[in-house]
PDB file of C-alpha atoms in Angstrom:
ATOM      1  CA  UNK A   1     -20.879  50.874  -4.302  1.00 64.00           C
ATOM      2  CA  UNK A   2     -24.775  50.510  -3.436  1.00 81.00           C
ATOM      3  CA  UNK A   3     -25.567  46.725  -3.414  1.00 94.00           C
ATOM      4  CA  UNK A   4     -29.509  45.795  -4.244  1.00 97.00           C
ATOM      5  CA  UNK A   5     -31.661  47.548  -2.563  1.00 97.00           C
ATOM      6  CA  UNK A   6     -35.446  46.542  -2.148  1.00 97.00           C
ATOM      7  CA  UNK A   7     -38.861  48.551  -0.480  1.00 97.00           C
ATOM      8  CA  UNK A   8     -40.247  48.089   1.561  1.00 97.00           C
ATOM      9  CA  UNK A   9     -38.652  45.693   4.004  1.00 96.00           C
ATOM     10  CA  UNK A  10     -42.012  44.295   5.543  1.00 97.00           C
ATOM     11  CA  UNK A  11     -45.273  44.899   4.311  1.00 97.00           C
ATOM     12  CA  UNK A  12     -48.790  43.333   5.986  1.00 97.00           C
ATOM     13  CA  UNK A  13     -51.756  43.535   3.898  1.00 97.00           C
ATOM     14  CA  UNK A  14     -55.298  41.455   4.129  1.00 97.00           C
ATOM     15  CA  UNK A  15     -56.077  39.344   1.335  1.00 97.00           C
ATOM     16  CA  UNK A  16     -57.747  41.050  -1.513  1.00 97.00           C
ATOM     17  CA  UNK A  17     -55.462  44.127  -1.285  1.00 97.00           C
ATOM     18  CA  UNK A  18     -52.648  45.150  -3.292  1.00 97.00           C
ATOM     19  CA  UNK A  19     -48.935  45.104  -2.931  1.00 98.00           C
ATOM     20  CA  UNK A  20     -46.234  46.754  -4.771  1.00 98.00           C
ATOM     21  CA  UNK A  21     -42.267  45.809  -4.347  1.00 98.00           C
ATOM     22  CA  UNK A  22     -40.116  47.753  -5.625  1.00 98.00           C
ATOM     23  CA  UNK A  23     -36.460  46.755  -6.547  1.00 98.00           C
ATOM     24  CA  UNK A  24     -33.094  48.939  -7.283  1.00 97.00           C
ATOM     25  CA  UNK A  25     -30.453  46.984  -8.724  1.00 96.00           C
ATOM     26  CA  UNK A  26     -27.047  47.841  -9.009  1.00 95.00           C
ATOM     27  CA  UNK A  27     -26.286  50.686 -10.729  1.00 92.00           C
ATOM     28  CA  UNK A  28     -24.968  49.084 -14.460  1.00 90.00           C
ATOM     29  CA  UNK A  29     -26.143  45.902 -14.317  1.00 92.00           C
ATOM     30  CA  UNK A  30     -28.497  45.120 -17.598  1.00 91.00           C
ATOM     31  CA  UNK A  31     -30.005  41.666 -15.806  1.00 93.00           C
ATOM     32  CA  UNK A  32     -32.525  41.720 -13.140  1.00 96.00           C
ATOM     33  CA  UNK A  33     -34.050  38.908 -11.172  1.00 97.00           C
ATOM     34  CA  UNK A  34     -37.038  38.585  -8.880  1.00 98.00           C
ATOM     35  CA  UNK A  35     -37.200  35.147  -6.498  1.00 98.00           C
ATOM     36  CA  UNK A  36     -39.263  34.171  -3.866  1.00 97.00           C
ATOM     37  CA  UNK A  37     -39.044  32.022  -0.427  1.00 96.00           C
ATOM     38  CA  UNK A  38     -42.567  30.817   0.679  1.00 93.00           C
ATOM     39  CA  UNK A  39     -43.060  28.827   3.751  1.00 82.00           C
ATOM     40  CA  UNK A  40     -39.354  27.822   4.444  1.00 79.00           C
ATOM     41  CA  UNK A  41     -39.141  26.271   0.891  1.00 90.00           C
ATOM     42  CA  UNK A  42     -36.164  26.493  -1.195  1.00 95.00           C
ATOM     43  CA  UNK A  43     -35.968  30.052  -2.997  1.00 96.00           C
ATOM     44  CA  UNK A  44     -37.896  29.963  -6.693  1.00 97.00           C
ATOM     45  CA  UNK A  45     -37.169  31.892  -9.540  1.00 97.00           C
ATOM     46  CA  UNK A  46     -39.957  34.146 -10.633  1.00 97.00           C
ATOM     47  CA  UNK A  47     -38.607  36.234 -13.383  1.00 96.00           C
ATOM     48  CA  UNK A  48     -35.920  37.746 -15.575  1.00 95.00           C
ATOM     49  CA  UNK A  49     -35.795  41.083 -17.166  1.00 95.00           C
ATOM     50  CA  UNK A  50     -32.383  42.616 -19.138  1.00 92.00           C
ATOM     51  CA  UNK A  51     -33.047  45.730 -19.355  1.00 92.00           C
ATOM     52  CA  UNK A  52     -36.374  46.954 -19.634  1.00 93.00           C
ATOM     53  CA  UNK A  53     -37.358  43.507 -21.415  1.00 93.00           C
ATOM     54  CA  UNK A  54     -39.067  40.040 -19.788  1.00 94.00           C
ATOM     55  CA  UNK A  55     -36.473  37.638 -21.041  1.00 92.00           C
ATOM     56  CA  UNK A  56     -37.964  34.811 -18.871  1.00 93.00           C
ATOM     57  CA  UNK A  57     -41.282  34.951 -16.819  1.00 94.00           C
ATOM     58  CA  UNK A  58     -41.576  30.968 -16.586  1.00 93.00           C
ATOM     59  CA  UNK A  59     -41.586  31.512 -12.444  1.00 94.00           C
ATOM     60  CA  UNK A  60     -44.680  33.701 -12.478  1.00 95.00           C
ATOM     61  CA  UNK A  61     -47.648  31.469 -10.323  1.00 91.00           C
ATOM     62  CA  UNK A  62     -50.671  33.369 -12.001  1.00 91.00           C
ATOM     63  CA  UNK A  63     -51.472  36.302 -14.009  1.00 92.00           C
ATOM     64  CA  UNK A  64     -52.120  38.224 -10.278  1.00 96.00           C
ATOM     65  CA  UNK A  65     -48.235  38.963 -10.514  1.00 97.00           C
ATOM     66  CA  UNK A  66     -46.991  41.894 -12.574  1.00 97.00           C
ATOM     67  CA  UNK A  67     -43.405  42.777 -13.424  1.00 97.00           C
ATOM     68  CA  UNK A  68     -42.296  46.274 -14.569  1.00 97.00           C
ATOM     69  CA  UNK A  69     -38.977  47.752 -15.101  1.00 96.00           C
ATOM     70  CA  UNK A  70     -39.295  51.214 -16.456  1.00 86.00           C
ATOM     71  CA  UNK A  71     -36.435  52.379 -18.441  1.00 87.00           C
ATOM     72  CA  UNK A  72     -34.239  49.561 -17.807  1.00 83.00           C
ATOM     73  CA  UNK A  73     -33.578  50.886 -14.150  1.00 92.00           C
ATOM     74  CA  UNK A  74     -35.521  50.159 -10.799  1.00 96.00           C
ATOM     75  CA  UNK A  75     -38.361  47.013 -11.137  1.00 98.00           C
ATOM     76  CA  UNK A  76     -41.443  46.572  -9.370  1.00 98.00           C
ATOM     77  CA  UNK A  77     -43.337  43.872  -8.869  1.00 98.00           C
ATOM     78  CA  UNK A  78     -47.454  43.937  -8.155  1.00 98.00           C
ATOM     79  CA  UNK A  79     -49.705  41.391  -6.612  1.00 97.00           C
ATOM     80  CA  UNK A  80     -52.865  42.325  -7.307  1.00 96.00           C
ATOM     81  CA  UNK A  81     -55.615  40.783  -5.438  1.00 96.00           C
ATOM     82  CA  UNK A  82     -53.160  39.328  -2.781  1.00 96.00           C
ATOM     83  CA  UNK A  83     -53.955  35.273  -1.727  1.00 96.00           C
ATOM     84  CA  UNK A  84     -52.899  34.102   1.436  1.00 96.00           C
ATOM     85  CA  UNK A  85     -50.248  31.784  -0.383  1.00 95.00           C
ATOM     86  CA  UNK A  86     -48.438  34.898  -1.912  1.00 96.00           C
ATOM     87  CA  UNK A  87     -47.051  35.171   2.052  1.00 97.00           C
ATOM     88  CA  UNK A  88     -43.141  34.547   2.010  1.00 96.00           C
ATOM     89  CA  UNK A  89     -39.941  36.790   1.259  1.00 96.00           C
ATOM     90  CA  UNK A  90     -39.582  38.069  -2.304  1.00 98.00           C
ATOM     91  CA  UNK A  91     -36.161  38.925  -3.139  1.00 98.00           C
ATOM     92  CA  UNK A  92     -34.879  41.173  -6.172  1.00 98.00           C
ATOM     93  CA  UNK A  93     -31.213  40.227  -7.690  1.00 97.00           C
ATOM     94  CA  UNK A  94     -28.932  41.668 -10.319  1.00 96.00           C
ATOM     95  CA  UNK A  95     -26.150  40.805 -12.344  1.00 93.00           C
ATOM     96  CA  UNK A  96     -23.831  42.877 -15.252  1.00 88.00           C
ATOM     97  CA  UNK A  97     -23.962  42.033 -18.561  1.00 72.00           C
ATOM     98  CA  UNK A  98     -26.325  40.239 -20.755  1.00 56.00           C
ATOM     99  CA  UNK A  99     -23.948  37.890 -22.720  1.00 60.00           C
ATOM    100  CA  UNK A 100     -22.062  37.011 -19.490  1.00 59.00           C
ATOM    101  CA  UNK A 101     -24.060  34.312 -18.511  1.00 63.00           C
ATOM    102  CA  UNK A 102     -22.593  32.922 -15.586  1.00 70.00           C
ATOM    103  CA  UNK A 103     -21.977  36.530 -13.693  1.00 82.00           C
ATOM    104  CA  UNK A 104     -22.843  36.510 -10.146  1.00 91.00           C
ATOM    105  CA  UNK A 105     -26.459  37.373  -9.470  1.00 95.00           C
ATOM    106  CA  UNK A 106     -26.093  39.811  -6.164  1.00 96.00           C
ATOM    107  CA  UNK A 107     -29.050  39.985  -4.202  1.00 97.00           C
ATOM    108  CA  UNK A 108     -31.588  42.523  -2.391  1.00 97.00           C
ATOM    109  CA  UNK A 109     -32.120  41.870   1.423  1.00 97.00           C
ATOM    110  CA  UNK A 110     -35.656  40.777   0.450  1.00 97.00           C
ATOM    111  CA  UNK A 111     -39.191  41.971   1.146  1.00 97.00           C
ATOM    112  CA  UNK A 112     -41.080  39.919   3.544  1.00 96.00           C
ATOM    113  CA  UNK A 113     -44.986  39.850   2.854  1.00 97.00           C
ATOM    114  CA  UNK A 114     -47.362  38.688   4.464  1.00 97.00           C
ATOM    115  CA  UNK A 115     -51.127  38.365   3.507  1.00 97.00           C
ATOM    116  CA  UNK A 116     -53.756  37.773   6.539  1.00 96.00           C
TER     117      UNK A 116
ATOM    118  CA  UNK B   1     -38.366  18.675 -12.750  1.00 65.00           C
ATOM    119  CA  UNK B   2     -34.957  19.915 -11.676  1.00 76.00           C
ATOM    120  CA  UNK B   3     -33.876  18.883  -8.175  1.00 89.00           C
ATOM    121  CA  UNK B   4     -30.924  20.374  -5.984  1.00 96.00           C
ATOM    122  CA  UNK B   5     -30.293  18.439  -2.771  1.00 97.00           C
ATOM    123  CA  UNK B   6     -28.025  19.754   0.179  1.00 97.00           C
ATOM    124  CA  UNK B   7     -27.229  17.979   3.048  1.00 97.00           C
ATOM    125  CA  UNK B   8     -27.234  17.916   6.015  1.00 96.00           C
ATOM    126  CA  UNK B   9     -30.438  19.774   6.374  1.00 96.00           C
ATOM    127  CA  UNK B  10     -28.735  21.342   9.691  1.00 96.00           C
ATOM    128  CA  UNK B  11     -25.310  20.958  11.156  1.00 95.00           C
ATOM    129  CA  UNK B  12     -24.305  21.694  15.142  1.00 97.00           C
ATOM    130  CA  UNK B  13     -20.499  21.821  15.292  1.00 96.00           C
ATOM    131  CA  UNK B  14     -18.198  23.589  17.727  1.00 97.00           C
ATOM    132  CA  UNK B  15     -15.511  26.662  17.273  1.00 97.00           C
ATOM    133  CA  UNK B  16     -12.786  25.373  15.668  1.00 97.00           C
ATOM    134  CA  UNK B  17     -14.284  22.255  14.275  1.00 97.00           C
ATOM    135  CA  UNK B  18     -13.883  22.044   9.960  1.00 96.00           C
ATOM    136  CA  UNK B  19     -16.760  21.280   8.640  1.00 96.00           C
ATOM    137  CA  UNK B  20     -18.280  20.365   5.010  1.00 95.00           C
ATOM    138  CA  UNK B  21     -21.660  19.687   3.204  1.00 94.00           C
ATOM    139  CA  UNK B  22     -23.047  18.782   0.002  1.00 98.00           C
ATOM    140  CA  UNK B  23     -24.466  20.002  -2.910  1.00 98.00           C
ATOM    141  CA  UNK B  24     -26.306  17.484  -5.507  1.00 97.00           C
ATOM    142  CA  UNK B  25     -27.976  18.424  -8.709  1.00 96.00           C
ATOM    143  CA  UNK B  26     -28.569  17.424 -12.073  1.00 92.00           C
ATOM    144  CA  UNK B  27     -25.463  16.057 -14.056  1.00 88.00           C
ATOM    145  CA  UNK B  28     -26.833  16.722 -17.281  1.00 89.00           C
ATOM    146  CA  UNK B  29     -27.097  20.304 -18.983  1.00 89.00           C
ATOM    147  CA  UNK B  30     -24.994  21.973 -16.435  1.00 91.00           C
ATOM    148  CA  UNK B  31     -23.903  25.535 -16.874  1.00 91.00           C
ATOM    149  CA  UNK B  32     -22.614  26.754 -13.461  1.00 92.00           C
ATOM    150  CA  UNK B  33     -22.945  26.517  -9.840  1.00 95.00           C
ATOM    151  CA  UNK B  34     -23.530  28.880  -6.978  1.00 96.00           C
ATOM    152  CA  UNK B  35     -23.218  29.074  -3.590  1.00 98.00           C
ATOM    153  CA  UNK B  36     -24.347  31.976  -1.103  1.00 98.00           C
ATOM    154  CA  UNK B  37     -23.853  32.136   2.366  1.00 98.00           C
ATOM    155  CA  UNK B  38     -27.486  34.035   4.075  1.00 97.00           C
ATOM    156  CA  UNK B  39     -28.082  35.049   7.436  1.00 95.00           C
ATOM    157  CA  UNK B  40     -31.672  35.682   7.741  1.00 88.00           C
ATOM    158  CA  UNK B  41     -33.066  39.318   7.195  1.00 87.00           C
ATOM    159  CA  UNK B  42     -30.040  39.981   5.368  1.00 94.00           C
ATOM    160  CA  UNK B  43     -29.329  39.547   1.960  1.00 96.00           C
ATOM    161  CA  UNK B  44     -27.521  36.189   0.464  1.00 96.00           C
ATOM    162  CA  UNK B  45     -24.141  36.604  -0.135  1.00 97.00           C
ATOM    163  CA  UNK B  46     -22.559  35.177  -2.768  1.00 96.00           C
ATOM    164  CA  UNK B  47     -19.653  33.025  -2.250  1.00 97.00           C
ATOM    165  CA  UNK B  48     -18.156  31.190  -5.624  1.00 95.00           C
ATOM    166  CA  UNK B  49     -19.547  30.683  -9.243  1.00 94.00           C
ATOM    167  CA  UNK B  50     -18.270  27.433 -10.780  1.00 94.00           C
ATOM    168  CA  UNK B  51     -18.196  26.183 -13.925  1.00 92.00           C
ATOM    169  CA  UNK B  52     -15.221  23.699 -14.500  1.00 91.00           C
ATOM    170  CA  UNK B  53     -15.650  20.389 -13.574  1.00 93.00           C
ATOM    171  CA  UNK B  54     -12.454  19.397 -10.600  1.00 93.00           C
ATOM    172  CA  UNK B  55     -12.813  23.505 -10.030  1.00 93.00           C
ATOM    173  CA  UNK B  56     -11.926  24.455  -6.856  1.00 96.00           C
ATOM    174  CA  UNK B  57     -11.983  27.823  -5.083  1.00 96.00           C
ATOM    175  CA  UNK B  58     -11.109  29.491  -2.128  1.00 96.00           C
ATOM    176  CA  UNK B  59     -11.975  32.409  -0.259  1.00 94.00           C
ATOM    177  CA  UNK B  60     -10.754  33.052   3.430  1.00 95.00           C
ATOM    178  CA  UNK B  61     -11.270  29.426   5.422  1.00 97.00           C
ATOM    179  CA  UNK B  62     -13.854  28.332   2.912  1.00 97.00           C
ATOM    180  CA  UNK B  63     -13.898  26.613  -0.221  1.00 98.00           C
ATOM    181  CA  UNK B  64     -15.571  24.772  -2.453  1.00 98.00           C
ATOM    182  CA  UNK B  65     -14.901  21.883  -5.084  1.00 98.00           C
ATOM    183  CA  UNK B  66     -17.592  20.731  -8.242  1.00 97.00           C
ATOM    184  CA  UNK B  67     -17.545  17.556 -10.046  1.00 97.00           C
ATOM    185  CA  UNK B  68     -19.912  18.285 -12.769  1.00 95.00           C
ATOM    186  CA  UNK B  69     -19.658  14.441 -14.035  1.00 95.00           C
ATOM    187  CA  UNK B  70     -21.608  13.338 -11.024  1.00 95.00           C
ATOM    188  CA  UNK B  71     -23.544  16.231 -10.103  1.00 95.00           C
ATOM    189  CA  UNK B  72     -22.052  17.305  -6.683  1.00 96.00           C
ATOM    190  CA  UNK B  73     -20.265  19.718  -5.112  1.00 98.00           C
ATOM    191  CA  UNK B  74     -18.852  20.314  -1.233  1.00 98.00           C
ATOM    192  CA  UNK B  75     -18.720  23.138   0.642  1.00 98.00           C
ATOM    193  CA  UNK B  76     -15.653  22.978   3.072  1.00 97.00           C
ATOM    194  CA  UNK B  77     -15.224  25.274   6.313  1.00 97.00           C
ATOM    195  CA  UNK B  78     -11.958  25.317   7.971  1.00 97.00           C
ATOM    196  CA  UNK B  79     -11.765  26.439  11.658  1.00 97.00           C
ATOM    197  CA  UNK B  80     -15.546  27.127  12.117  1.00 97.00           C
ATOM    198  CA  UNK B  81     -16.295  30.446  13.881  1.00 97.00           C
ATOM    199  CA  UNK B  82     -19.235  31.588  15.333  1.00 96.00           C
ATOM    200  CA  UNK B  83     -19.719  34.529  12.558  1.00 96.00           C
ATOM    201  CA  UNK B  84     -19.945  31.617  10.300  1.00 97.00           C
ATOM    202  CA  UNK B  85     -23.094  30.848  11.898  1.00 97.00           C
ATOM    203  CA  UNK B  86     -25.773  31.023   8.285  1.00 98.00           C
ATOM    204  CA  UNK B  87     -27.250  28.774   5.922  1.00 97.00           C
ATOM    205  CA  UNK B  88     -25.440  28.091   3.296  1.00 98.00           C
ATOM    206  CA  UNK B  89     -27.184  27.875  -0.288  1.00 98.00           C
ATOM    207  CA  UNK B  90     -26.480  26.110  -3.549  1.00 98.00           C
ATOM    208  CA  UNK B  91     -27.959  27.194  -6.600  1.00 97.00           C
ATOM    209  CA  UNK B  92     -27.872  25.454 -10.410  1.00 96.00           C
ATOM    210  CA  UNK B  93     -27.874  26.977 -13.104  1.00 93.00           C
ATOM    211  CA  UNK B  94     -28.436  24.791 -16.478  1.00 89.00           C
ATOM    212  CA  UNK B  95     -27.487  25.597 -20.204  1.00 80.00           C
ATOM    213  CA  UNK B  96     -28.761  28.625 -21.967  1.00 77.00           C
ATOM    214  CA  UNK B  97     -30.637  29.698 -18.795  1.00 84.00           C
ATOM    215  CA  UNK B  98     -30.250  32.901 -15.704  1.00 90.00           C
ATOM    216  CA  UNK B  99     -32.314  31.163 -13.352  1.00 92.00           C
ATOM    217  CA  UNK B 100     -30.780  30.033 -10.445  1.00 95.00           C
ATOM    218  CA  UNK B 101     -32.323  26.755  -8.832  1.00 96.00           C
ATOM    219  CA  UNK B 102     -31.680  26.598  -5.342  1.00 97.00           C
ATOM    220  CA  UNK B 103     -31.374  23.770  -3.349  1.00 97.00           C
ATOM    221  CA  UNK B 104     -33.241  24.040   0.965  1.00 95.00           C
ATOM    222  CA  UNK B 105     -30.092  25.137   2.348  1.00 96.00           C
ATOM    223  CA  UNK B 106     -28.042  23.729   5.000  1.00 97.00           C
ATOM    224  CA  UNK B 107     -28.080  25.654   8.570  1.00 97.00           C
ATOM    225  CA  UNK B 108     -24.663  25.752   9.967  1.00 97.00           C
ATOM    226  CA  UNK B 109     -24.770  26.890  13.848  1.00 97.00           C
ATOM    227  CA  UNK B 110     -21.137  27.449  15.735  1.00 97.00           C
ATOM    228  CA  UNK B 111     -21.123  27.173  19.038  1.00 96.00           C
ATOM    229  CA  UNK B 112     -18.552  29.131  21.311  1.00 94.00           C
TER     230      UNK B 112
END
């Protein structure tokens, strides 16, 4: 079975551009997860969709971040006008049911961005 | 503002040596914890979900204990080898919430 799977791998952009990430979770699983690493911090939570629905965006920094997942499937997440602070690795996770709280949350290798 | 501590930051030990770290987080409103195992560029691995406090699980040479009461939990490696060369990561997750809240991670090097 396909594990996460997240695109691009590395991106470089100047700040002021736009980024999209795009995440495939595993196929069946309802909950999806973005998280971030920035600077060698601890990993932060941005967001939480179950199926095609936000159920928790309390992680998002600023309204330059936007979340889509179409049709309950793949997710994407924009950064539109990249800051030089938005540097770090973004990773995608996903877990199986919706009631089934404590399910393991199996994560994406990660995109690494970084904004010059 | 939730805090998960692991210690040591970074841990030197040689093949064959067992080792263990710790896990701290917040007592109160606990739901379950997590632990991955991540070598850089790759993605974190997940190791054990607990939720029951004196659980303990196993999986190969490690395993892990959680005493929800006092907010910890260990991380034990038997027999280090140098595959087991990562950083290992906690995560909490608190009542009626997904989010994980990871803790910095401790880097665990094996030397030959």
């Amino acid at each position: 079975e396909a594990g996460v799977t997240q695109f691009p791998s590395h991106s470089v952009i100047e700040k002021g551009q736009t980024v999209t990430l795009r995440c495939d979770p595993i196929s069946g699983h309802d909950n999806l997860y973005w998280y971030r690493r920035v600077m060698g911090k601890e990993i932060k939570f941005l967001l939480h969709f179950v199926k095609e629905s936000k159920q928790d965006e309390s992680g998002m920094p600023n309204n330059r971040f936007l979340a889509e997942r179409t049709g309950g499937t793949y997710s994407t997440l924009k950064v539109q006008p990249a800051e030089l602070e938005d540097s770090g690795v973004y990773f995608c996770a996903s877990s199986f049911r919706d009631y089934r709280q404590t399910d393991t949350q199996y994560f994406g290798p990660g995109t690494r961005l970084t904004v010059l | 503002i939730l805090n998960v501590e692991q210690s040591p930051q970074s841990l030197h030990v040689q093949e064959g040596d067992s080792t263990n770290f710790t896990c701290s987080f917040p007592s109160s409103n606990f739901y379950a914890l997590h632990w991955y195992r991540w070598e850089t560029a790759k993605s974190p691995e997940a190791l054990f979900v607990m939720t029951l406090n004196g659980d303990e699980k196993k999986k190969g040479r490690i395993s892990a204990t959680l005493n929800t009461k006092e907010g910890y939990s260990y991380l034990y490696i038997k027999g280090s080898q140098p595959e087991d060369s990562a950083t290992y990561l906690c995560a909490f997750q608190g009542d009626s919430s997904y989010k994980l809240i990871f803790g910095s991670g401790t880097r665990l090097l094996v030397r030959p």
